Amino acid sequence: GGPGVAGAHNSSEGGDGGVPTAKKDSSLDPANLLVVVIAAVILVYASHRALRPPFMDMTPGSGEAMAYEEQAEAGEMQLQTAFIFVVVASCSLMLIFYFMSAMAVLITILFSFIAALALGALVYPYADAWTNNRFSKEMDIPWLGPVPQLFFVLLPFCAAVVLGWLLTKSWILNNVLAISLIIFFLTSVRLSSLKVASALLILAFFYDIFWVFLSSNIFGQNVMVKVATGLDVPIKILVPLIFSTGAHMQFTLIGLGDIVLPGLLLCFAMRFDDSKGVPLTSGYFAATMVGYCVGLTVCEIVVGCFHLAQPAMIYLVPGTLIPFAYVAHSRGELGEAWEGLTGHNTHQRLSDNGV
C-alpha cells in the first residue's frame, strides 16, 4: 500500500470485527501524542540501522561495508520508480476496494509471509551476536541459494509470532509485525537524492488527497478509509486510547505509509549528515525529524477536533521537505542534495562520525 490515514479513526477490539469507529474528543487523549513519539522512535532506529547495521564492520574498505553498500545501492529508488510506486499503489487500492472479500485470504497469507521475513530480518543481527555467530554457516537451498543456518533457527519463532497474531489479532503482535515491516522496508529501499525524495513525497501528497478527500465523489465511498480500516493485516500501528470508554478497548492508529515514506527522506537526511561529517543533533536529520513530529502532531489534533479522515501526507510532506530544503539552502548545499549522494561518498565517510 501507499500512504494511509493517520489517526483517522479509533477502532474497537472485538465485537465490531475490528471496524473502526470515530470517538469523540480523541484529541484530548494522550494516545494521540503517543502515536507521534512511537513513530519518531521507530524512524530514529530505522535510519540508524539503514546507515550502520548492528554488529557489522562498517570500516571503509572492509568486506562487510563494501558488500552492504553494494546491496544498498541495488535497493536505491530512481525517479521513474517513484511514479511507478504511486501508480501501483493506486491500482492495488482499487483492486482491494472492489475485491476485498475475495482477496482477504490471499492478502492475509501474503502479509503473514512478508511479516515473518521482516521480523526475522529485524532480530537476525542480534540473534547472530547472541549466539556468537554459531549459526552463521550458510546452506545452499534450491530456489533460494545460500541461506544462513540461523534463518532456520529463527523460523519457528517468527512463525509463532505470526500465528499468534492470526489467532488472537492481538494489537501488540500487530504492532510487532508492523514495526518489523517498516524497518525491513527502510533498510531495503533508499533514496539517493532530494530530487527523488521530492518526486515521491509530492506524488504521495496528491495521492493521499485524492483517495481520502475525492474518491467518495467518484466511487461512492471513501476508498482509502474503507481499505485501511477493512483490511485486518498489520498495515497500521495501533495505540490504545488511555481515556477509553465502552466495553471494548479503543485505539488510535497510524498507517505504515505515513511512517515509511517520510522515513525514506529521513534515512537520506542521516546519510547526507554522515557524508558531511555533521552531528545528527544539528543537521538535516534533526531538522527533518522535528518537522515530521510537528506535522504528525498537527494531523492528530485536526483529526481529534473534526473527527474526519485526514490524509496525513498533507502535513507530513511539507513538514519534512521544507525543513530539509531550508537547511540545504542555508548551507549552500541545495544543489548537491538535489543531485544526491553516490554510494562511494557515503561509504568513504561512514565511520567518521561514530554514528
Short mmCIF file of C-alpha atoms in Angstrom, two decimals:
data_model
loop_
_atom_site.label_atom_id
_atom_site.label_comp_id
_atom_site.label_asym_id
_atom_site.label_seq_id
_atom_site.Cartn_x
_atom_site.Cartn_y
_atom_site.Cartn_z
CA GLY A 1 0.00 0.00 0.00
CA GLY A 2 0.89 3.65 -0.23
CA PRO A 3 0.27 6.46 2.22
CA GLY A 4 -2.53 5.92 4.66
CA VAL A 5 -4.80 7.71 7.06
CA ALA A 6 -3.08 8.74 10.27
CA GLY A 7 -5.18 8.67 13.40
CA ALA A 8 -8.31 8.99 11.32
CA HIS A 9 -10.36 6.64 13.42
CA ASN A 10 -10.26 4.73 16.62
CA SER A 11 -11.02 1.04 16.42
CA SER A 12 -12.58 -1.22 19.00
CA GLU A 13 -11.16 -4.67 19.65
CA GLY A 14 -13.78 -7.37 19.49
CA GLY A 15 -17.49 -7.08 18.96
CA ASP A 16 -17.40 -4.98 15.81
CA GLY A 17 -14.93 -7.16 13.95
CA GLY A 18 -12.25 -4.50 14.17
CA VAL A 19 -14.16 -1.97 12.06
CA PRO A 20 -13.01 1.47 13.24
CA THR A 21 -15.48 3.88 14.74
CA ALA A 22 -14.98 7.56 15.48
CA LYS A 23 -14.64 8.51 19.11
CA LYS A 24 -15.46 11.96 20.41
CA ASP A 25 -12.76 14.14 21.99
CA SER A 26 -9.97 11.80 20.93
CA SER A 27 -7.76 14.89 20.58
CA LEU A 28 -7.76 15.08 24.38
CA ASP A 29 -6.35 11.57 24.68
CA PRO A 30 -2.61 11.22 25.36
CA ALA A 31 -2.56 8.26 22.97
CA ASN A 32 -2.70 10.71 20.05
CA LEU A 33 0.61 12.23 21.13
CA LEU A 34 1.99 8.78 21.91
CA VAL A 35 1.50 7.93 18.22
CA VAL A 36 3.93 10.74 17.36
CA VAL A 37 6.50 9.50 19.90
CA ILE A 38 6.27 5.90 18.66
CA ALA A 39 6.62 6.93 15.01
CA ALA A 40 9.64 9.13 15.86
CA VAL A 41 11.40 6.37 17.83
CA ILE A 42 10.85 3.86 15.00
CA LEU A 43 12.25 6.32 12.45
CA VAL A 44 15.33 7.17 14.52
CA TYR A 45 16.14 3.48 14.92
CA ALA A 46 15.40 2.59 11.29
CA SER A 47 17.54 5.48 10.00
CA HIS A 48 20.46 4.46 12.22
CA ARG A 49 20.09 0.84 11.18
CA ALA A 50 19.96 1.71 7.48
CA LEU A 51 23.20 3.68 7.88
CA ARG A 52 25.06 1.34 10.21
CA PRO A 53 23.61 -2.18 10.53
CA PRO A 54 24.05 -3.67 14.04
CA PHE A 55 27.29 -5.60 14.69
CA MET A 56 28.54 -5.05 11.15
CA ASP A 57 32.09 -3.87 10.49
CA MET A 58 31.47 -0.65 8.55
CA THR A 59 35.12 0.42 8.45
CA PRO A 60 35.76 1.88 4.97
CA GLY A 61 37.25 -0.80 2.76
CA SER A 62 36.11 -3.71 4.90
CA GLY A 63 34.43 -6.62 3.14
CA GLU A 64 31.21 -6.22 5.14
CA ALA A 65 30.97 -2.49 4.43
CA MET A 66 31.55 -2.94 0.71
CA ALA A 67 29.04 -5.80 0.48
CA TYR A 68 26.42 -3.80 2.40
CA GLU A 69 26.92 -0.71 0.22
CA GLU A 70 26.58 -2.80 -2.93
CA GLN A 71 23.36 -4.32 -1.59
CA ALA A 72 22.03 -0.89 -0.55
CA GLU A 73 22.76 0.62 -3.96
CA ALA A 74 20.74 -2.18 -5.56
CA GLY A 75 17.75 -1.01 -3.49
CA GLU A 76 18.01 2.67 -4.46
CA MET A 77 14.78 4.17 -5.74
CA GLN A 78 15.11 6.02 -9.05
CA LEU A 79 12.95 8.90 -10.29
CA GLN A 80 10.83 6.69 -12.55
CA THR A 81 10.35 4.23 -9.67
CA ALA A 82 8.64 6.97 -7.64
CA PHE A 83 6.00 7.39 -10.37
CA ILE A 84 5.58 3.63 -10.76
CA PHE A 85 5.19 3.29 -6.97
CA VAL A 86 2.19 5.65 -6.87
CA VAL A 87 0.55 4.02 -9.91
CA VAL A 88 0.98 0.53 -8.43
CA ALA A 89 -0.30 1.75 -5.04
CA SER A 90 -3.42 3.23 -6.69
CA CYS A 91 -4.09 0.06 -8.70
CA SER A 92 -3.64 -2.07 -5.58
CA LEU A 93 -6.02 0.18 -3.67
CA MET A 94 -8.68 -0.18 -6.36
CA LEU A 95 -8.29 -3.96 -6.55
CA ILE A 96 -8.64 -4.32 -2.79
CA PHE A 97 -11.58 -1.86 -2.71
CA TYR A 98 -13.59 -3.83 -5.26
CA PHE A 99 -12.50 -7.36 -4.36
CA MET A 100 -11.74 -7.07 -0.65
CA SER A 101 -13.77 -10.10 0.43
CA ALA A 102 -12.37 -12.28 -2.37
CA MET A 103 -8.78 -11.15 -1.80
CA ALA A 104 -8.85 -11.07 2.00
CA VAL A 105 -7.39 -14.56 2.48
CA LEU A 106 -4.72 -14.06 -0.20
CA ILE A 107 -3.69 -10.69 1.25
CA THR A 108 -3.55 -12.15 4.77
CA ILE A 109 -1.32 -15.03 3.61
CA LEU A 110 0.93 -12.64 1.67
CA PHE A 111 1.30 -10.21 4.56
CA SER A 112 1.86 -13.06 7.03
CA PHE A 113 4.73 -14.39 4.92
CA ILE A 114 6.35 -10.96 4.40
CA ALA A 115 5.86 -10.02 8.07
CA ALA A 116 7.58 -13.24 9.18
CA LEU A 117 10.55 -12.47 6.92
CA ALA A 118 10.65 -8.87 8.17
CA LEU A 119 10.61 -9.98 11.80
CA GLY A 120 13.41 -12.45 11.08
CA ALA A 121 15.47 -9.73 9.41
CA LEU A 122 14.87 -7.42 12.39
CA VAL A 123 16.12 -9.83 15.06
CA TYR A 124 18.73 -11.62 12.92
CA PRO A 125 21.83 -9.49 13.77
CA TYR A 126 21.02 -9.56 17.49
CA ALA A 127 20.41 -13.33 17.46
CA ASP A 128 23.63 -13.81 15.48
CA ALA A 129 25.63 -11.81 18.04
CA TRP A 130 23.90 -13.52 20.99
CA THR A 131 24.79 -16.97 19.63
CA ASN A 132 28.39 -15.85 18.90
CA ASN A 133 27.92 -16.44 15.16
CA ARG A 134 27.43 -20.15 15.87
CA PHE A 135 24.82 -20.47 13.12
CA SER A 136 26.40 -18.18 10.52
CA LYS A 137 27.37 -21.04 8.22
CA GLU A 138 25.35 -20.94 5.02
CA MET A 139 23.40 -23.80 3.48
CA ASP A 140 22.67 -23.98 -0.24
CA ILE A 141 18.88 -24.21 -0.61
CA PRO A 142 17.23 -24.85 -4.01
CA TRP A 143 15.46 -21.75 -5.38
CA LEU A 144 16.83 -19.61 -2.53
CA GLY A 145 20.59 -20.01 -2.82
CA PRO A 146 22.89 -19.68 0.23
CA VAL A 147 20.86 -19.33 3.45
CA PRO A 148 22.45 -18.98 6.92
CA GLN A 149 21.59 -21.73 9.40
CA LEU A 150 20.33 -19.05 11.79
CA PHE A 151 17.45 -18.44 9.40
CA PHE A 152 16.08 -21.89 10.21
CA VAL A 153 16.69 -21.34 13.94
CA LEU A 154 14.63 -18.12 13.84
CA LEU A 155 11.92 -19.52 11.57
CA PRO A 156 9.85 -21.20 14.34
CA PHE A 157 9.97 -18.01 16.45
CA CYS A 158 8.83 -15.79 13.57
CA ALA A 159 6.15 -18.28 12.54
CA ALA A 160 4.89 -18.44 16.14
CA VAL A 161 4.54 -14.64 16.34
CA VAL A 162 2.64 -14.51 13.04
CA LEU A 163 0.45 -17.46 14.04
CA GLY A 164 -0.23 -15.81 17.40
CA TRP A 165 -1.35 -12.66 15.61
CA LEU A 166 -3.53 -14.62 13.17
CA LEU A 167 -5.28 -16.48 16.01
CA THR A 168 -5.68 -13.66 18.52
CA LYS A 169 -5.49 -10.47 16.40
CA SER A 170 -3.59 -9.03 19.35
CA TRP A 171 -2.79 -5.34 18.88
CA ILE A 172 0.62 -5.91 20.48
CA LEU A 173 1.57 -8.63 17.97
CA ASN A 174 0.08 -6.49 15.19
CA ASN A 175 2.45 -3.69 16.20
CA VAL A 176 5.47 -6.02 16.41
CA LEU A 177 4.83 -7.14 12.83
CA ALA A 178 4.01 -3.64 11.60
CA ILE A 179 7.23 -2.22 13.08
CA SER A 180 9.19 -5.10 11.54
CA LEU A 181 7.71 -4.27 8.13
CA ILE A 182 8.64 -0.58 8.47
CA ILE A 183 12.25 -1.31 9.40
CA PHE A 184 12.53 -4.01 6.73
CA PHE A 185 11.38 -1.55 4.05
CA LEU A 186 13.54 1.35 5.21
CA THR A 187 16.65 -0.83 5.34
CA SER A 188 15.93 -2.43 1.95
CA VAL A 189 14.95 0.66 -0.08
CA ARG A 190 16.66 4.03 -0.04
CA LEU A 191 16.57 7.38 -1.80
CA SER A 192 19.70 8.70 -3.46
CA SER A 193 18.74 12.36 -3.83
CA LEU A 194 16.40 15.15 -2.75
CA LYS A 195 15.07 15.14 -6.32
CA VAL A 196 13.75 11.58 -6.00
CA ALA A 197 12.52 12.27 -2.44
CA SER A 198 10.60 15.35 -3.60
CA ALA A 199 9.01 13.50 -6.52
CA LEU A 200 7.95 10.58 -4.31
CA LEU A 201 6.57 12.69 -1.46
CA ILE A 202 4.77 15.22 -3.69
CA LEU A 203 3.15 12.37 -5.62
CA ALA A 204 2.18 10.79 -2.29
CA PHE A 205 0.76 14.17 -1.21
CA PHE A 206 -1.68 14.28 -4.15
CA TYR A 207 -2.31 10.53 -3.96
CA ASP A 208 -3.42 10.92 -0.35
CA ILE A 209 -5.63 13.95 -1.09
CA PHE A 210 -7.36 12.19 -3.98
CA TRP A 211 -8.03 8.86 -2.27
CA VAL A 212 -9.10 10.36 1.07
CA PHE A 213 -10.99 13.52 0.02
CA LEU A 214 -12.13 12.97 -3.58
CA SER A 215 -12.62 9.22 -4.02
CA SER A 216 -16.05 9.17 -2.35
CA ASN A 217 -17.41 11.52 -5.06
CA ILE A 218 -16.32 9.09 -7.78
CA PHE A 219 -16.67 5.66 -6.16
CA GLY A 220 -19.47 6.37 -3.68
CA GLN A 221 -17.27 5.51 -0.70
CA ASN A 222 -14.03 6.76 0.82
CA VAL A 223 -11.69 4.22 -0.79
CA MET A 224 -8.70 4.90 1.45
CA VAL A 225 -10.66 4.65 4.70
CA LYS A 226 -12.54 1.52 3.61
CA VAL A 227 -9.32 -0.28 2.66
CA ALA A 228 -7.26 0.98 5.63
CA THR A 229 -9.92 0.02 8.14
CA GLY A 230 -11.36 -3.05 6.40
CA LEU A 231 -8.14 -4.99 5.91
CA ASP A 232 -7.23 -6.96 9.01
CA VAL A 233 -3.49 -7.06 8.34
CA PRO A 234 -0.58 -5.29 10.09
CA ILE A 235 -0.59 -2.19 7.86
CA LYS A 236 -1.16 0.17 10.76
CA ILE A 237 0.20 0.74 14.25
CA LEU A 238 -2.48 0.69 16.93
CA VAL A 239 -2.21 2.67 20.17
CA PRO A 240 -4.90 2.10 22.86
CA LEU A 241 -6.76 5.21 23.96
CA ILE A 242 -5.96 5.94 27.58
CA PHE A 243 -9.33 7.59 28.28
CA SER A 244 -11.25 4.85 26.52
CA THR A 245 -14.96 4.39 27.17
CA GLY A 246 -17.18 1.44 26.36
CA ALA A 247 -16.89 -2.31 26.76
CA HIS A 248 -14.10 -2.80 24.23
CA MET A 249 -10.61 -1.38 24.01
CA GLN A 250 -10.42 1.53 21.58
CA PHE A 251 -7.43 2.63 19.52
CA THR A 252 -5.99 5.48 17.56
CA LEU A 253 -3.90 4.43 14.59
CA ILE A 254 -1.30 5.46 12.03
CA GLY A 255 -0.87 3.82 8.64
CA LEU A 256 2.53 2.39 7.76
CA GLY A 257 2.79 4.61 4.69
CA ASP A 258 2.76 7.68 6.92
CA ILE A 259 5.91 6.41 8.60
CA VAL A 260 7.67 4.68 5.69
CA LEU A 261 7.51 7.40 3.01
CA PRO A 262 8.73 10.31 5.17
CA GLY A 263 11.12 7.74 6.67
CA LEU A 264 12.85 7.37 3.30
CA LEU A 265 13.68 11.09 3.36
CA LEU A 266 14.83 10.84 6.99
CA CYS A 267 17.16 7.96 6.11
CA PHE A 268 18.57 10.06 3.26
CA ALA A 269 18.95 13.02 5.65
CA MET A 270 21.00 10.90 8.05
CA ARG A 271 23.19 9.64 5.21
CA PHE A 272 23.69 13.21 3.99
CA ASP A 273 24.65 14.36 7.50
CA ASP A 274 27.08 11.47 7.72
CA SER A 275 28.66 12.32 4.36
CA LYS A 276 29.21 15.90 5.57
CA GLY A 277 30.52 14.95 9.00
CA VAL A 278 27.65 16.88 10.60
CA PRO A 279 26.42 15.82 14.08
CA LEU A 280 22.97 14.26 13.83
CA THR A 281 21.62 16.59 16.50
CA SER A 282 22.22 19.72 14.42
CA GLY A 283 21.98 18.62 10.81
CA TYR A 284 19.46 17.65 8.18
CA PHE A 285 18.14 14.67 10.12
CA ALA A 286 17.32 16.70 13.25
CA ALA A 287 15.53 19.44 11.28
CA THR A 288 13.56 16.94 9.19
CA MET A 289 12.63 14.88 12.25
CA VAL A 290 11.34 17.95 14.09
CA GLY A 291 9.27 18.84 11.01
CA TYR A 292 7.87 15.30 10.84
CA CYS A 293 6.85 15.35 14.51
CA VAL A 294 5.23 18.79 14.17
CA GLY A 295 3.35 17.71 11.04
CA LEU A 296 2.09 14.49 12.60
CA THR A 297 1.08 16.29 15.81
CA VAL A 298 -0.95 18.85 13.83
CA CYS A 299 -2.58 15.99 11.91
CA GLU A 300 -3.52 14.21 15.15
CA ILE A 301 -5.02 17.41 16.59
CA VAL A 302 -7.05 18.11 13.42
CA VAL A 303 -8.31 14.52 13.37
CA GLY A 304 -9.33 14.74 17.01
CA CYS A 305 -11.10 18.07 16.60
CA PHE A 306 -13.01 17.34 13.39
CA HIS A 307 -13.37 13.53 13.70
CA LEU A 308 -12.76 13.13 9.97
CA ALA A 309 -10.33 11.02 8.00
CA GLN A 310 -7.23 13.09 7.31
CA PRO A 311 -4.61 12.39 4.64
CA ALA A 312 -1.53 12.66 6.82
CA MET A 313 0.69 13.49 3.84
CA ILE A 314 -0.89 16.96 3.72
CA TYR A 315 1.03 17.67 6.91
CA LEU A 316 4.00 15.31 6.62
CA VAL A 317 5.21 16.25 3.13
CA PRO A 318 5.68 19.98 3.79
CA GLY A 319 6.70 19.12 7.36
CA THR A 320 9.69 17.14 6.11
CA LEU A 321 10.63 18.59 2.71
CA ILE A 322 10.59 22.26 3.79
CA PRO A 323 12.97 21.87 6.78
CA PHE A 324 15.37 19.74 4.71
CA ALA A 325 15.34 22.23 1.81
CA TYR A 326 15.74 25.19 4.20
CA VAL A 327 18.83 23.67 5.86
CA ALA A 328 20.28 22.77 2.45
CA HIS A 329 19.67 26.29 1.11
CA SER A 330 21.11 27.99 4.21
CA ARG A 331 24.28 25.88 3.91
CA GLY A 332 24.63 26.34 0.17
CA GLU A 333 24.18 22.61 -0.36
CA LEU A 334 20.79 22.55 -2.08
CA GLY A 335 22.22 21.68 -5.50
CA GLU A 336 24.32 18.88 -4.06
CA ALA A 337 21.40 17.47 -2.06
CA TRP A 338 19.13 17.73 -5.12
CA GLU A 339 21.50 15.68 -7.25
CA GLY A 340 22.24 13.36 -4.32
CA LEU A 341 24.99 11.19 -2.94
CA THR A 342 26.84 8.38 -4.58
CA GLY A 343 27.27 5.20 -2.59
CA HIS A 344 31.04 5.79 -2.73
CA ASN A 345 30.77 9.16 -0.98
CA THR A 346 28.67 7.72 1.80
CA HIS A 347 30.86 4.67 2.13
CA GLN A 348 34.02 6.79 2.42
CA ARG A 349 32.74 8.68 5.44
CA LEU A 350 30.55 6.02 7.00
CA SER A 351 32.52 5.57 10.21
CA ASP A 352 33.91 9.09 10.63
CA ASN A 353 31.12 10.34 12.91
CA GLY A 354 30.81 7.29 15.13
CA VAL A 355 27.07 7.25 14.45
#
